[in-house]
N, CA, C and O of each residue as an XYZ file, in Angstrom:
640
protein
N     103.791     81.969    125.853
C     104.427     83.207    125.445
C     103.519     84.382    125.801
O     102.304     84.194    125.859
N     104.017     85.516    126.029
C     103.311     86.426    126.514
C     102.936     87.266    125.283
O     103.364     87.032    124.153
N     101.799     88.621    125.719
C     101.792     89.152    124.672
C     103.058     90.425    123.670
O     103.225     90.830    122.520
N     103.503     90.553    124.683
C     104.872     91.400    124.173
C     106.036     90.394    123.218
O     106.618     90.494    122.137
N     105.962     89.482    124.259
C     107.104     88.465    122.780
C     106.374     88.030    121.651
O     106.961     87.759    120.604
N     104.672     87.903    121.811
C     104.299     87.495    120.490
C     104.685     88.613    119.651
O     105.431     88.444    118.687
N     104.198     89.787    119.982
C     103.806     91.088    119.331
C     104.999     91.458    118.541
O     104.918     91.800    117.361
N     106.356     91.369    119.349
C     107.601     91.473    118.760
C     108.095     90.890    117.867
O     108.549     91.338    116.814
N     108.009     89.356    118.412
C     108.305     88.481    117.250
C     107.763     88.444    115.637
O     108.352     88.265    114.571
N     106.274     88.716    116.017
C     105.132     88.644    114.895
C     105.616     90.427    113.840
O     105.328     90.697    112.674
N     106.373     91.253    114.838
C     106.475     92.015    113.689
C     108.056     91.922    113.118
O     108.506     92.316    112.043
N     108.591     91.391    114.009
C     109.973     91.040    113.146
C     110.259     89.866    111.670
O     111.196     89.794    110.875
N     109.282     89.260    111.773
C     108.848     88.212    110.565
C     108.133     88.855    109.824
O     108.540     88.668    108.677
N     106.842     89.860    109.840
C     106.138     90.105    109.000
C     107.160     91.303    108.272
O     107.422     91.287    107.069
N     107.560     92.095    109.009
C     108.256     93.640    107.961
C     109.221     92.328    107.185
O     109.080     92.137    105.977
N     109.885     91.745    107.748
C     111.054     90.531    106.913
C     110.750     90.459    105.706
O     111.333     91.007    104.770
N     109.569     89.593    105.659
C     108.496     89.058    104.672
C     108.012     89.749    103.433
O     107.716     89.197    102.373
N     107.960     91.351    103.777
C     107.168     92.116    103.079
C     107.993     92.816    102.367
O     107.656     93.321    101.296
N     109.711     92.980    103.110
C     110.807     92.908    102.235
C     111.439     92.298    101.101
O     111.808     92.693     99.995
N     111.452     90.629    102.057
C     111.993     89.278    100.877
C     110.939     88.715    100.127
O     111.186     88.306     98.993
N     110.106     88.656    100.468
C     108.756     87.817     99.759
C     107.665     87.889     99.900
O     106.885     87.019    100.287
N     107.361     89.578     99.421
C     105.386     90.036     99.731
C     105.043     89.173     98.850
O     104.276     89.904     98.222
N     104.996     87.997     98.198
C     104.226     87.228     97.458
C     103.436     86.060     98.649
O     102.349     85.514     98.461
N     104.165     85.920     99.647
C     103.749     84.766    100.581
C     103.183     85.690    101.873
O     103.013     85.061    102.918
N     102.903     87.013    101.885
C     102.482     87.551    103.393
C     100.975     86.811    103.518
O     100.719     86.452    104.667
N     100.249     86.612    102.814
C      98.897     86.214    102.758
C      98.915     85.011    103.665
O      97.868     84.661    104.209
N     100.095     84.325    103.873
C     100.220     82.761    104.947
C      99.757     83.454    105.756
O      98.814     82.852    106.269
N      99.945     84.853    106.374
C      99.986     85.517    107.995
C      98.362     85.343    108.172
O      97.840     85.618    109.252
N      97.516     84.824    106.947
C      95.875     85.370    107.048
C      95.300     84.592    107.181
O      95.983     83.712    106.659
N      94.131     83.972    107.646
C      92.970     82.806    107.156
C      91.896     83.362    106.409
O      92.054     84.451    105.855
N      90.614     82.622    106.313
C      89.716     82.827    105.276
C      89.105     83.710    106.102
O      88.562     84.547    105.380
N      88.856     84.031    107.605
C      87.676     84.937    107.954
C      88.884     86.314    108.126
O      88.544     87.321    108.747
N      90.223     86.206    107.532
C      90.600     87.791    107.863
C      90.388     88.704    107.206
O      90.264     88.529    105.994
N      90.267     90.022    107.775
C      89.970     91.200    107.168
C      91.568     91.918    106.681
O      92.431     91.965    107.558
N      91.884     92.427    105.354
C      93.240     93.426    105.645
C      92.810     94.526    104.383
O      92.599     94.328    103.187
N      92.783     95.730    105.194
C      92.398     97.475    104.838
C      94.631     97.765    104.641
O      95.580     97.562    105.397
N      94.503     98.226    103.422
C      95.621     99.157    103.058
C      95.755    100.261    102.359
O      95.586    100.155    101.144
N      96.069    101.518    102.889
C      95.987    102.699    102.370
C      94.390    103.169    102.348
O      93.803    102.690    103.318
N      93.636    103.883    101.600
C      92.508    103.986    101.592
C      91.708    102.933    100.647
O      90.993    103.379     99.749
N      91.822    101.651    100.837
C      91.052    100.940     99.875
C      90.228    100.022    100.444
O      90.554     99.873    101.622
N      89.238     99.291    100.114
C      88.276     98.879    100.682
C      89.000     97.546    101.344
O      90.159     97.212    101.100
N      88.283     96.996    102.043
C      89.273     95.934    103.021
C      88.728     94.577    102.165
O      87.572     94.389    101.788
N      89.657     93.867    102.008
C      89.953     92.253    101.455
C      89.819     91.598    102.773
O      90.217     91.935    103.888
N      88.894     90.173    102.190
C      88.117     89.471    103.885
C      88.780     88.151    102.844
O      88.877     88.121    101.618
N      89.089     87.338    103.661
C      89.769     86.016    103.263
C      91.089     86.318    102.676
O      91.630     87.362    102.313
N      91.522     84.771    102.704
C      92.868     84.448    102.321
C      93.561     85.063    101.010
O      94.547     85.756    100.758
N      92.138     84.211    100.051
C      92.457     84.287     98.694
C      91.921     86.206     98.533
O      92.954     86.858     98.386
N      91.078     86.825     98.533
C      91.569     88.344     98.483
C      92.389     88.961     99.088
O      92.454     90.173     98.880
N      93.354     88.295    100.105
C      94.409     89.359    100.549
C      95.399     89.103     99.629
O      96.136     89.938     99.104
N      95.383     87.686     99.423
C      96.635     88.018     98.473
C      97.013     88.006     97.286
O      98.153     87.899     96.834
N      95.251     88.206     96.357
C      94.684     89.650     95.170
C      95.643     90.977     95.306
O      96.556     91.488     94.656
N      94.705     91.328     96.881
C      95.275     92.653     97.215
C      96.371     93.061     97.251
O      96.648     94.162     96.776
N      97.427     92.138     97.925
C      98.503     92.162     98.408
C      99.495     92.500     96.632
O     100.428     93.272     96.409
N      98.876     91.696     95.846
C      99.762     91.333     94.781
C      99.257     92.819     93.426
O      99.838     93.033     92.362
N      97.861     93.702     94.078
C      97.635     95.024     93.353
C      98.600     95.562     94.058
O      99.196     96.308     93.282
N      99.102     95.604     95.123
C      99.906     96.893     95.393
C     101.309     96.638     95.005
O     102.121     97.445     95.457
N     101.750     95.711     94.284
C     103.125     95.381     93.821
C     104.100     95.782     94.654
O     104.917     96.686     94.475
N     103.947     94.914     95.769
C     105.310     95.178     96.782
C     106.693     95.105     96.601
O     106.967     94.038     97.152
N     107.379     95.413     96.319
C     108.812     95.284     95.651
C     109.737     96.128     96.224
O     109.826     97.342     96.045
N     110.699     95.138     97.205
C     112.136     95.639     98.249
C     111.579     97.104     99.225
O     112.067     98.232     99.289
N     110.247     96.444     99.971
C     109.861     97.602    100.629
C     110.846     97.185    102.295
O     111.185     96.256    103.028
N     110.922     98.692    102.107
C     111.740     99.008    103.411
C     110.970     99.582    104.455
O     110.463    100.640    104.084
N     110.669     99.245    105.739
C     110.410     99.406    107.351
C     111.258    100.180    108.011
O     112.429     99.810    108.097
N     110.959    101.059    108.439
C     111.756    101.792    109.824
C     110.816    101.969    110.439
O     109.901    102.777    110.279
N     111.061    100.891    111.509
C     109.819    100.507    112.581
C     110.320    101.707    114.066
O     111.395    101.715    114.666
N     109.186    102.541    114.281
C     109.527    103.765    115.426
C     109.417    103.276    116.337
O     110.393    103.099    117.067
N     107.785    102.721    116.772
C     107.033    102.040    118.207
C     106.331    100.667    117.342
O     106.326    100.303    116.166
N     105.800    100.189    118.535
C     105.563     98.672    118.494
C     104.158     99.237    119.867
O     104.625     99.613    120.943
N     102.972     99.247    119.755
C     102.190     98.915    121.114
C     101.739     97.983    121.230
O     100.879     97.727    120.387
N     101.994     96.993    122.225
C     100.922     95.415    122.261
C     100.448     95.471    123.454
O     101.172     95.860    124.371
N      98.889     95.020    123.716
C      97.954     94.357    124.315
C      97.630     93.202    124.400
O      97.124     92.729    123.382
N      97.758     92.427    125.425
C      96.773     91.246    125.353
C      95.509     91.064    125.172
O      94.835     91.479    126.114
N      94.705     90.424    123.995
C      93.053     90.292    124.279
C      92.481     89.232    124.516
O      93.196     88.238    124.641
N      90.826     89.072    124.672
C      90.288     88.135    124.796
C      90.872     86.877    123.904
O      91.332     86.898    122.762
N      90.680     85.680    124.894
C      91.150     84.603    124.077
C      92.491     84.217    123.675
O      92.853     83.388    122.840
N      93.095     84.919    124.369
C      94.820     84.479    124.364
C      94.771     85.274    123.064
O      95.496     84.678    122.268
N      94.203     86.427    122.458
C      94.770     86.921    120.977
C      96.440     88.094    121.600
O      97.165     87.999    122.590
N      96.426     89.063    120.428
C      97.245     90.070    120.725
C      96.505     91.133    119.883
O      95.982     90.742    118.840
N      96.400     92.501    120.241
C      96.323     93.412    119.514
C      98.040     94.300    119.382
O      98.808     94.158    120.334
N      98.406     95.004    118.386
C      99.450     95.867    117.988
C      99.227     96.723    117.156
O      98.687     96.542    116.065
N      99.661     97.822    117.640
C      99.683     98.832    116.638
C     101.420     99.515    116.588
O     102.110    100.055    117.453
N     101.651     99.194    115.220
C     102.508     99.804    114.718
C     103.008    101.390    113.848
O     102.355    101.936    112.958
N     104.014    101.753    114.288
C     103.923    103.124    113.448
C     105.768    103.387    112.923
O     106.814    103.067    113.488
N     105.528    104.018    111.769
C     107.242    104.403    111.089
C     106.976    104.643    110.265
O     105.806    104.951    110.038
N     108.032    104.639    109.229
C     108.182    104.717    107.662
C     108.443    103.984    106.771
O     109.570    103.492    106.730
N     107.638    103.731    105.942
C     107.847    102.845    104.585
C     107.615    103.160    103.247
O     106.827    103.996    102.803
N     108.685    102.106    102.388
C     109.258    102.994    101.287
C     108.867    101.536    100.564
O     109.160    100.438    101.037
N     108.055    101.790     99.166
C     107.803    100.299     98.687
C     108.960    100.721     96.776
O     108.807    101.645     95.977
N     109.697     99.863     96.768
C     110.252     99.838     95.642
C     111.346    101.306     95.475
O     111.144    102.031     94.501
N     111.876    101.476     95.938
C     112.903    102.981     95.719
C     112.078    104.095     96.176
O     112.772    105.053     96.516
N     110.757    104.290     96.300
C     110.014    105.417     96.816
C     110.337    105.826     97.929
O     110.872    105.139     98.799
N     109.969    107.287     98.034
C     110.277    107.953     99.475
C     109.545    107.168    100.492
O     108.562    106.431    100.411
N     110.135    107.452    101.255
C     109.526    106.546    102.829
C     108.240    107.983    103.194
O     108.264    109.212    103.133
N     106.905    106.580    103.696
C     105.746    107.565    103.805
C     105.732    107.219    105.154
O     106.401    106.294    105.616
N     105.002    107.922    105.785
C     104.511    108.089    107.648
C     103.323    106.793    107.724
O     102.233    107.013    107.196
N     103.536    105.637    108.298
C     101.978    105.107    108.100
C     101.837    104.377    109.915
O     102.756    104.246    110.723
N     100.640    104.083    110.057
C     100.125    102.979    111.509
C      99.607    102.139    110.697
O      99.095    102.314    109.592
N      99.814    100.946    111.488
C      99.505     99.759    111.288
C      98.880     99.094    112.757
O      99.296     99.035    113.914
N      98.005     98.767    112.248
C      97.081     97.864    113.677
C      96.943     96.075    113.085
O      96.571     95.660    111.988
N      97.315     95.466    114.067
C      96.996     94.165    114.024
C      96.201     93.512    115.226
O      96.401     93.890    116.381
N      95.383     92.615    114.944
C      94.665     91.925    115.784
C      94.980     90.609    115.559
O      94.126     90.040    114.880
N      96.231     89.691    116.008
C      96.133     88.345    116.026
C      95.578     87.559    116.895
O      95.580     87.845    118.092
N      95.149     86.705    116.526
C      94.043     85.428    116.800
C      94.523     84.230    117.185
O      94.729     83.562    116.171
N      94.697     83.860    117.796
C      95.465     82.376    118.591
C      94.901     81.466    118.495
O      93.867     81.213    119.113
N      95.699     80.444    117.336
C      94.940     79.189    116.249
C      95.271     78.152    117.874
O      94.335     77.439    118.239
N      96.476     78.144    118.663
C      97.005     76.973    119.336
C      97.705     78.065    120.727
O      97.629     79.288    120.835
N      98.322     77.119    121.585
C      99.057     77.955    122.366
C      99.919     78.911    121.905
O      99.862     80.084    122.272
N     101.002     78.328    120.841
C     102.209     78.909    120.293
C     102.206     79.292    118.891
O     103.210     79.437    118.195
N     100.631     79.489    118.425
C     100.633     79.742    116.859
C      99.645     81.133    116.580
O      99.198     81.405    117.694
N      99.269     81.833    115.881
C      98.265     82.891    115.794
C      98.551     82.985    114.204
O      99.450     82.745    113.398
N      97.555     83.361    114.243
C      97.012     84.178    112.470
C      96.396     85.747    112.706
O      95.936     86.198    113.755
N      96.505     86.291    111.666
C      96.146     87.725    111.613
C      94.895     88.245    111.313
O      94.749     88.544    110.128
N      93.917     88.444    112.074
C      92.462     88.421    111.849
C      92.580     89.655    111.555
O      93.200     89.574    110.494
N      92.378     91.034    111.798
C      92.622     92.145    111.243
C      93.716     93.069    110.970
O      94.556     93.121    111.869
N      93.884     93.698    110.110
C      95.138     94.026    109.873
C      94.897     95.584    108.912
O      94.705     95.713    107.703
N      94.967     96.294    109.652
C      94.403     97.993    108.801
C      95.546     98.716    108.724
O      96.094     98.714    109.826
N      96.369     99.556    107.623
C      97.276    100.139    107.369
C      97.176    101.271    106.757
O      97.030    101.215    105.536
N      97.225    102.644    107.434
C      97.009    103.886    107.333
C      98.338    104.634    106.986
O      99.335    104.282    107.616
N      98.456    105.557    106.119
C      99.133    106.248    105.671
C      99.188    107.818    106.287
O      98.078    108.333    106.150
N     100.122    108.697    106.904
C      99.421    109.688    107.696
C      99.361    110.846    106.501
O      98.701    111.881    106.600
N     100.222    110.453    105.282
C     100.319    111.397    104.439
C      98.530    111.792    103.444
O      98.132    112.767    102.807
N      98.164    110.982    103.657
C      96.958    110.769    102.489
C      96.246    111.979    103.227
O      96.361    112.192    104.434
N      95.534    112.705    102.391
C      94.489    113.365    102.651
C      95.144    114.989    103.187
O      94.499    115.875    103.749
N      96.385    115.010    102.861
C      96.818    116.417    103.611
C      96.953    117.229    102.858
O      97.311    118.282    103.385
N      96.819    117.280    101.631
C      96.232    117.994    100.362
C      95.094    118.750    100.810
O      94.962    119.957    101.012
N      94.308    117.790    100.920
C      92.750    118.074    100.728
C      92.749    119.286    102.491
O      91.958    120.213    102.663
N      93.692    118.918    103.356
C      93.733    119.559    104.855
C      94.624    121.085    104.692
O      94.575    122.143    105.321
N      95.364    120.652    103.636
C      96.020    122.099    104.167
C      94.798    122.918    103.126
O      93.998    123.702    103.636
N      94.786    122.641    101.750
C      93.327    123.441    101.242
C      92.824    124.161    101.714
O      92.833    125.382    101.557
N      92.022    123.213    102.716
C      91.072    123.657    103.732
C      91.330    124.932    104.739
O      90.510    125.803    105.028
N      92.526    124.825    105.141
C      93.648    125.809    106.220
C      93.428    126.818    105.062
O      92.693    127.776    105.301
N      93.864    126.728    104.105
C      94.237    128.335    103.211
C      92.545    128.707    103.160
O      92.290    129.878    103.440
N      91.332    127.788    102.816
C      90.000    128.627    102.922
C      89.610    129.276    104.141
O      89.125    130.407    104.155
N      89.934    128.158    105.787
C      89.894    129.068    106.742
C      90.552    130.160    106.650
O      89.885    131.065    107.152
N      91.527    130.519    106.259
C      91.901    132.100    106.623
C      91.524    132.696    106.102
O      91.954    133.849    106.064
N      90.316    132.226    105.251
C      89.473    133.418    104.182
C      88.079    134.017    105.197
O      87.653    135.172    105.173
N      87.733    133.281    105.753
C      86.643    132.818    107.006
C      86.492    133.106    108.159
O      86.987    132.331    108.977
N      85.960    133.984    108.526
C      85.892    133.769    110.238
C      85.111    132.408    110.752
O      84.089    131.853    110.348
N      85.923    132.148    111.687
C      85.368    130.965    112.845
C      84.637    131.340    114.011
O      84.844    132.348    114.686
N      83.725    130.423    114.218
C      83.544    130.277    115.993
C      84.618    129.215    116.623
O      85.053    128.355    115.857
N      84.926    129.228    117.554
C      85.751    127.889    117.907
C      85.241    127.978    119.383
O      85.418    129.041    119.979
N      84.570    126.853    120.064
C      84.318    126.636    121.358
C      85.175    125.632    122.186
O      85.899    124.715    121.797
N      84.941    125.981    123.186
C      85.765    125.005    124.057
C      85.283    123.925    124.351
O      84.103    124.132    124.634
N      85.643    122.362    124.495
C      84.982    121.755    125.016
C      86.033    121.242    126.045
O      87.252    121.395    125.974
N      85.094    120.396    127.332
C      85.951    119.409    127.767
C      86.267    117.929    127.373
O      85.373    117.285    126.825
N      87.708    117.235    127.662
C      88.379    116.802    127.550
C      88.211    115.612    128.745
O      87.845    116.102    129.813
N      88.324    114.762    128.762
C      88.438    113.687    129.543
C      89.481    112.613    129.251
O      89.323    111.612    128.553
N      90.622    113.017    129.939
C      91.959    111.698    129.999
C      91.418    110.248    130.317
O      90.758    110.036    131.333
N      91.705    109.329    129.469
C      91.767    108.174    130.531
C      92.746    107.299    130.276
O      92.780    106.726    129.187
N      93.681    107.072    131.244
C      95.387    106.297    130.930
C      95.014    104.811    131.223
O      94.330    104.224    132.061
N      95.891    104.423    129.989
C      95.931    102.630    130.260
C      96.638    102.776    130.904
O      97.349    103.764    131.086
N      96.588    101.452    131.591
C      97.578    100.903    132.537
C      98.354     99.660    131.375
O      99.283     98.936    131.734
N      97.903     99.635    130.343
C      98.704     98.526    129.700
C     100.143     98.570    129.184
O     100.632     99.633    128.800
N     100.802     97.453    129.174
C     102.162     97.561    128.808
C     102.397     98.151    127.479
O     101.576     97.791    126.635
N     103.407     99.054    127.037
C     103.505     99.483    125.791
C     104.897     99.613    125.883
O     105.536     99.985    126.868
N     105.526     99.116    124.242
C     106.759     98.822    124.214
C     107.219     99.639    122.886
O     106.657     99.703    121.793
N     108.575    100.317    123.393
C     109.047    101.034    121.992
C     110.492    100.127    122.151
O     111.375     99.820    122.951
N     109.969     99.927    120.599
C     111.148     98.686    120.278
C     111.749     99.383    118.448
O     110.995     99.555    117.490
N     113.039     99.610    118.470
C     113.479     99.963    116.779
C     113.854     98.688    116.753
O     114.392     98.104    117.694
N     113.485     98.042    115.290
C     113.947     96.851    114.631
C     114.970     97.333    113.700
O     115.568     96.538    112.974
């Protein structure tokens, strides 16, 4: 399987999962995985992800998956990064990315070695603040340069 059908597949089961039964997402993990959610310190193994998993009381969370990016990596893994909106239990749907790094146990099997989930809303309090003190302030602002550099890797926008 390539890395685009893993990448796809692997997120069409996991948002599923996290809908019908965040009590079992922790299967997606082994003992050396790392998983970071929201701003909290990252849970390494099985048995703390799904501590973690079970502090954030997942209940009928909803996915509106925007993009999907997958890479192939070393070792037959996949990297993905995901981005949309999610709504856990009747709450407003928040802006978040999601990065995964799966790990390839067999040809046709992988587990989720890292797994970091960012919220874009967090911290924009503390940013616009900041905006209302700059206009109290004069700035310097310099220019710097900029250096592009384009993957050539496949990237897939897929709505689930």
């Amino acid at each position: 399987m390539d890395a685009h059908s893993v990448g796809c597949e692997f997120v069409r089961q996991y948002y599923t999962l996290l809908n019908k039964d965040p009590n079992q997402m922790h299967r997606f993990y082994n003992n050396t995985s790392s998983y970071t959610h929201g701003d909290s310190q990252p849970a390494v193994g099985k048995r703390d992800i799904y501590n973690r998993i079970q502090q954030l009381n997942f209940r009928d969370c909803q996915a509106n998956i925007n993009r999907v990016d997958v890479q192939a990596t070393p070792g037959d893994g996949v990297v993905l990064q995901v981005s949309g909106e999610l709504s856990n239990d009747g709450q407003p749907m928040r802006r978040f990315f999601q990065t995964f790094v799966l790990a390839a146990q067999s040809s046709k099997k992988y587990y989720v070695q890292n797994d970091i989930c960012s919220y874009q809303d967090l911290g924009l309090a503390e940013e616009q603040d900041q905006s209302k003190e700059s206009l109290k302030k004069p700035e310097i602002h310099m220019k710097t340069s900029r250096i592009g550099i384009r993957s050539r890797s496949k990237s897939l926008w897929h709505r689930w």
